[in-house]
């Protein structure tokens, strides 16, 4: 079937109080495998391409220096691969841009065939974050594409996204949701990109408060390595989408 946006899938997830895994892919083989596994479980699938993964799939081996043109080519290549295996699949499939750096990166993904994008303005003051997000939302929603945004910063280092842990502020989360009209919110609350050094410490109290105050499906980044009991607790606090990248890459590197 055709690729679908993120919003209707998360509305279903939120209604029935579970969470959907979102798995990053950097190669055609990964996209094929991810869809096939979801078919086995008769589950919808969220596949993600990171901003720099688009550069890599555009032929840029030094993807840290990928240009916008590289990302445009790569976004189309990833989208074509996902569509190839999704069109004959009985399950719904979302293709989501992970950590889009700016409007142009999100636009390139949308033009390439992504049905959902994340604009990551979390490293900017909240006013600038909101303005960046609003610009992407206006462009994306006019084309039927969903938008995820982030407040606070996720720790660690993954696909060029580097940051120290900074908890999301509840009032800033409310402002962004109300002013930018996003479809999903990623409040940074102690998770990290890449492998954890010790036990993950997540802000469940803050997570629950943000979920209730915004009435918005929440996204948990840095899903690799979080114990099952904490995943379940995050779901109970309003988390509807859990991102997994590092575990996918580690498995792929063993092939």
Short mmCIF file of C-alpha atoms in Angstrom, two decimals:
data_model
loop_
_atom_site.label_atom_id
_atom_site.label_comp_id
_atom_site.label_asym_id
_atom_site.label_seq_id
_atom_site.Cartn_x
_atom_site.Cartn_y
_atom_site.Cartn_z
CA UNK A 1 0.00 0.00 0.00
CA UNK A 2 1.11 3.64 -0.37
CA UNK A 3 3.19 5.21 2.39
CA UNK A 4 1.15 6.99 5.06
CA UNK A 5 1.84 10.05 7.28
CA UNK A 6 2.84 9.63 10.92
CA UNK A 7 -0.14 11.44 12.48
CA UNK A 8 -2.94 8.89 11.84
CA UNK A 9 -0.73 6.04 13.03
CA UNK A 10 0.13 7.83 16.29
CA UNK A 11 -3.53 8.69 16.86
CA UNK A 12 -4.31 4.97 16.78
CA UNK A 13 -1.34 4.19 19.01
CA UNK A 14 -2.40 6.83 21.53
CA UNK A 15 -6.01 5.63 21.53
CA UNK A 16 -5.05 2.07 22.44
CA UNK A 17 -2.19 3.00 24.82
CA UNK A 18 0.80 1.29 23.24
CA UNK A 19 3.91 2.58 21.47
CA UNK A 20 5.25 2.16 17.96
CA UNK A 21 8.93 1.45 17.35
CA UNK A 22 10.64 3.65 14.76
CA UNK A 23 13.72 2.12 13.14
CA UNK A 24 16.46 3.93 11.24
CA UNK A 25 17.60 2.49 7.91
CA UNK A 26 20.70 3.40 5.95
CA UNK A 27 20.55 0.81 3.17
CA UNK A 28 18.01 -0.85 0.90
CA UNK A 29 18.59 -4.20 2.63
CA UNK A 30 17.65 -2.67 6.00
CA UNK A 31 14.42 -1.22 4.61
CA UNK A 32 13.44 -4.58 3.13
CA UNK A 33 14.25 -6.47 6.34
CA UNK A 34 12.40 -3.99 8.57
CA UNK A 35 9.21 -4.21 6.52
CA UNK A 36 9.36 -8.01 6.35
CA UNK A 37 9.73 -8.32 10.13
CA UNK A 38 6.79 -5.98 10.72
CA UNK A 39 4.73 -8.07 8.31
CA UNK A 40 5.50 -11.16 10.41
CA UNK A 41 3.93 -9.44 13.41
CA UNK A 42 1.15 -7.80 11.36
CA UNK A 43 2.28 -4.46 12.67
CA UNK A 44 2.47 -1.05 11.05
CA UNK A 45 6.04 0.15 10.50
CA UNK A 46 7.84 3.45 10.96
CA UNK A 47 11.11 3.56 9.02
CA UNK A 48 13.42 6.50 9.51
CA UNK A 49 16.22 8.11 7.56
CA UNK A 50 18.48 10.46 9.48
CA UNK A 51 19.41 13.79 7.91
CA UNK A 52 22.98 12.62 7.32
CA UNK A 53 21.77 9.21 6.11
CA UNK A 54 20.17 11.05 3.22
CA UNK A 55 23.60 12.45 2.40
CA UNK A 56 25.15 8.98 2.56
CA UNK A 57 22.41 7.49 0.36
CA UNK A 58 23.05 10.36 -2.03
CA UNK A 59 26.53 8.96 -2.65
CA UNK A 60 28.46 11.05 -0.13
CA UNK A 61 30.85 8.75 1.75
CA UNK A 62 32.01 11.64 3.96
CA UNK A 63 28.36 12.19 4.87
CA UNK A 64 29.25 14.60 7.69
CA UNK A 65 29.93 17.06 4.86
CA UNK A 66 26.89 16.17 2.78
CA UNK A 67 25.45 19.03 0.74
CA UNK A 68 21.77 19.80 0.24
CA UNK A 69 22.00 18.28 -3.24
CA UNK A 70 23.42 15.06 -1.75
CA UNK A 71 20.49 14.95 0.67
CA UNK A 72 17.96 15.49 -2.10
CA UNK A 73 19.36 12.55 -4.07
CA UNK A 74 19.61 10.39 -0.95
CA UNK A 75 16.08 11.18 0.24
CA UNK A 76 14.71 10.07 -3.11
CA UNK A 77 16.83 6.90 -3.06
CA UNK A 78 15.64 5.93 0.43
CA UNK A 79 12.03 6.76 -0.38
CA UNK A 80 12.12 4.73 -3.59
CA UNK A 81 13.55 1.73 -1.72
CA UNK A 82 10.92 1.90 1.01
CA UNK A 83 8.10 2.39 -1.50
CA UNK A 84 9.32 -0.61 -3.49
CA UNK A 85 8.77 -2.96 -0.57
CA UNK A 86 5.81 -1.13 0.95
CA UNK A 87 3.62 -1.03 -2.15
CA UNK A 88 3.04 -4.79 -2.10
CA UNK A 89 2.89 -4.99 1.69
CA UNK A 90 -0.35 -5.47 3.63
CA UNK A 91 0.87 -3.21 6.46
CA UNK A 92 0.90 0.61 6.70
CA UNK A 93 4.41 2.09 6.43
CA UNK A 94 5.58 5.56 7.42
CA UNK A 95 8.86 7.06 6.16
CA UNK A 96 10.10 9.65 8.65
CA UNK A 97 13.05 12.05 8.58
CA UNK A 98 15.01 11.85 11.83
CA UNK A 99 16.60 15.08 13.12
CA UNK A 100 16.14 17.36 10.14
CA UNK A 101 18.57 20.22 10.72
CA UNK A 102 16.67 23.00 8.99
CA UNK A 103 13.83 23.82 6.63
CA UNK A 104 15.84 22.90 3.53
CA UNK A 105 16.66 19.43 4.88
CA UNK A 106 13.00 18.80 5.66
CA UNK A 107 11.92 20.13 2.27
CA UNK A 108 14.42 17.84 0.53
CA UNK A 109 13.02 14.84 2.40
CA UNK A 110 9.42 15.76 1.57
CA UNK A 111 10.23 16.32 -2.10
CA UNK A 112 12.03 12.97 -2.13
CA UNK A 113 8.97 11.10 -0.86
CA UNK A 114 9.09 11.13 2.95
CA UNK A 115 5.66 11.19 4.58
CA UNK A 116 6.82 12.59 7.93
CA UNK A 117 9.68 14.80 9.07
CA UNK A 118 11.31 15.89 12.30
CA UNK A 119 12.58 19.43 12.52
CA UNK A 120 15.14 19.61 15.31
CA UNK A 121 15.34 23.18 16.54
CA UNK A 122 16.14 22.05 20.08
CA UNK A 123 19.58 23.67 20.13
CA UNK A 124 18.04 27.10 19.58
CA UNK A 125 16.15 29.38 22.00
CA UNK A 126 12.48 28.40 22.19
CA UNK A 127 11.31 31.37 20.11
CA UNK A 128 13.63 30.40 17.25
CA UNK A 129 12.72 26.73 17.65
CA UNK A 130 9.03 27.61 17.30
CA UNK A 131 9.63 29.79 14.24
CA UNK A 132 11.69 27.07 12.52
CA UNK A 133 9.05 24.49 13.35
CA UNK A 134 6.15 26.64 12.13
CA UNK A 135 7.85 27.15 8.78
CA UNK A 136 8.27 23.39 8.33
CA UNK A 137 4.72 22.65 9.54
CA UNK A 138 3.19 25.07 7.05
CA UNK A 139 5.10 23.51 4.16
CA UNK A 140 4.63 19.91 5.29
CA UNK A 141 0.93 20.04 6.22
CA UNK A 142 0.08 21.58 2.85
CA UNK A 143 1.47 18.36 1.33
CA UNK A 144 -0.08 15.91 3.76
CA UNK A 145 3.18 15.32 5.65
CA UNK A 146 3.37 15.03 9.46
CA UNK A 147 5.85 16.95 11.62
CA UNK A 148 7.66 16.03 14.85
CA UNK A 149 9.55 18.63 16.89
CA UNK A 150 11.89 18.54 19.89
CA UNK A 151 12.29 20.56 23.08
CA UNK A 152 15.34 20.09 25.32
CA UNK A 153 18.37 18.15 24.10
CA UNK A 154 19.01 14.42 23.92
CA UNK A 155 22.48 13.43 25.12
CA UNK A 156 25.11 11.40 23.29
CA UNK A 157 26.27 11.31 19.69
CA UNK A 158 24.51 9.70 16.75
CA UNK A 159 24.50 10.49 13.02
CA UNK A 160 26.08 13.86 13.70
CA UNK A 161 23.54 14.80 16.39
CA UNK A 162 25.63 15.72 19.42
CA UNK A 163 24.38 17.09 22.70
CA UNK A 164 24.47 17.10 26.46
CA UNK A 165 21.33 16.16 28.33
CA UNK A 166 19.00 19.12 28.87
CA UNK A 167 15.51 18.35 30.17
CA UNK A 168 12.58 19.77 28.24
CA UNK A 169 10.75 22.63 29.94
CA UNK A 170 7.00 22.00 30.30
CA UNK A 171 6.00 25.57 29.46
CA UNK A 172 8.19 25.57 26.35
CA UNK A 173 6.63 22.28 25.25
CA UNK A 174 3.14 23.76 25.61
CA UNK A 175 4.16 26.87 23.67
CA UNK A 176 5.64 24.90 20.80
CA UNK A 177 2.63 22.58 20.48
CA UNK A 178 0.12 25.43 20.62
CA UNK A 179 1.99 27.86 18.37
CA UNK A 180 3.48 25.49 15.79
CA UNK A 181 0.66 22.91 15.45
CA UNK A 182 2.97 19.87 15.35
CA UNK A 183 1.83 16.25 15.11
CA UNK A 184 4.27 14.74 17.61
CA UNK A 185 6.57 16.08 20.32
CA UNK A 186 9.95 14.74 21.43
CA UNK A 187 10.63 16.18 24.91
CA UNK A 188 14.22 15.37 25.91
CA UNK A 189 14.03 13.82 29.38
CA UNK A 190 17.27 12.00 30.07
CA UNK A 191 17.63 9.65 27.10
CA UNK A 192 20.78 9.60 24.97
CA UNK A 193 21.75 8.76 21.43
CA UNK A 194 24.18 5.88 21.07
CA UNK A 195 25.09 3.30 23.75
CA UNK A 196 24.21 4.13 27.36
CA UNK A 197 26.95 4.39 29.95
CA UNK A 198 25.17 2.73 32.85
CA UNK A 199 21.44 2.59 33.55
CA UNK A 200 19.28 5.13 31.64
CA UNK A 201 17.72 7.71 33.98
CA UNK A 202 14.50 9.05 32.49
CA UNK A 203 12.26 11.82 33.81
CA UNK A 204 8.96 9.98 34.00
CA UNK A 205 7.29 12.58 36.22
CA UNK A 206 8.12 15.31 33.70
CA UNK A 207 7.11 13.05 30.82
CA UNK A 208 3.66 12.44 32.26
CA UNK A 209 3.16 16.14 33.01
CA UNK A 210 4.17 17.17 29.48
CA UNK A 211 1.92 14.54 27.94
CA UNK A 212 -1.09 15.74 29.93
CA UNK A 213 -0.38 19.45 29.40
CA UNK A 214 0.11 19.18 25.64
CA UNK A 215 -2.32 16.31 24.86
CA UNK A 216 0.24 15.33 22.24
CA UNK A 217 1.75 11.95 21.25
CA UNK A 218 5.25 11.92 22.76
CA UNK A 219 8.41 10.54 21.15
CA UNK A 220 11.31 8.93 23.03
CA UNK A 221 14.67 9.22 21.28
CA UNK A 222 17.59 6.97 22.20
CA UNK A 223 15.54 3.80 22.54
CA UNK A 224 18.48 1.41 22.24
CA UNK A 225 19.43 -0.03 25.63
CA UNK A 226 16.43 1.17 27.64
CA UNK A 227 15.17 -1.75 29.79
CA UNK A 228 11.71 -3.15 29.04
CA UNK A 229 10.24 -1.98 32.34
CA UNK A 230 11.26 1.61 31.59
CA UNK A 231 9.86 1.37 28.07
CA UNK A 232 6.54 0.26 29.56
CA UNK A 233 6.61 3.11 32.07
CA UNK A 234 7.32 5.62 29.30
CA UNK A 235 4.30 4.32 27.38
CA UNK A 236 2.14 4.74 30.49
CA UNK A 237 3.37 8.36 30.64
CA UNK A 238 2.21 9.16 27.08
CA UNK A 239 5.07 7.98 24.86
CA UNK A 240 3.72 6.72 21.53
CA UNK A 241 6.87 6.45 19.37
CA UNK A 242 10.24 5.01 20.40
CA UNK A 243 13.24 5.64 18.14
CA UNK A 244 15.83 2.91 17.63
CA UNK A 245 18.95 3.57 15.56
CA UNK A 246 22.10 2.35 17.32
CA UNK A 247 20.82 -1.22 17.71
CA UNK A 248 19.94 -1.33 14.00
CA UNK A 249 23.41 -0.15 13.00
CA UNK A 250 25.18 -2.59 15.32
CA UNK A 251 23.19 -5.48 13.86
CA UNK A 252 23.84 -4.31 10.29
CA UNK A 253 27.59 -4.04 10.93
CA UNK A 254 27.71 -7.69 11.97
CA UNK A 255 26.47 -8.88 8.58
#
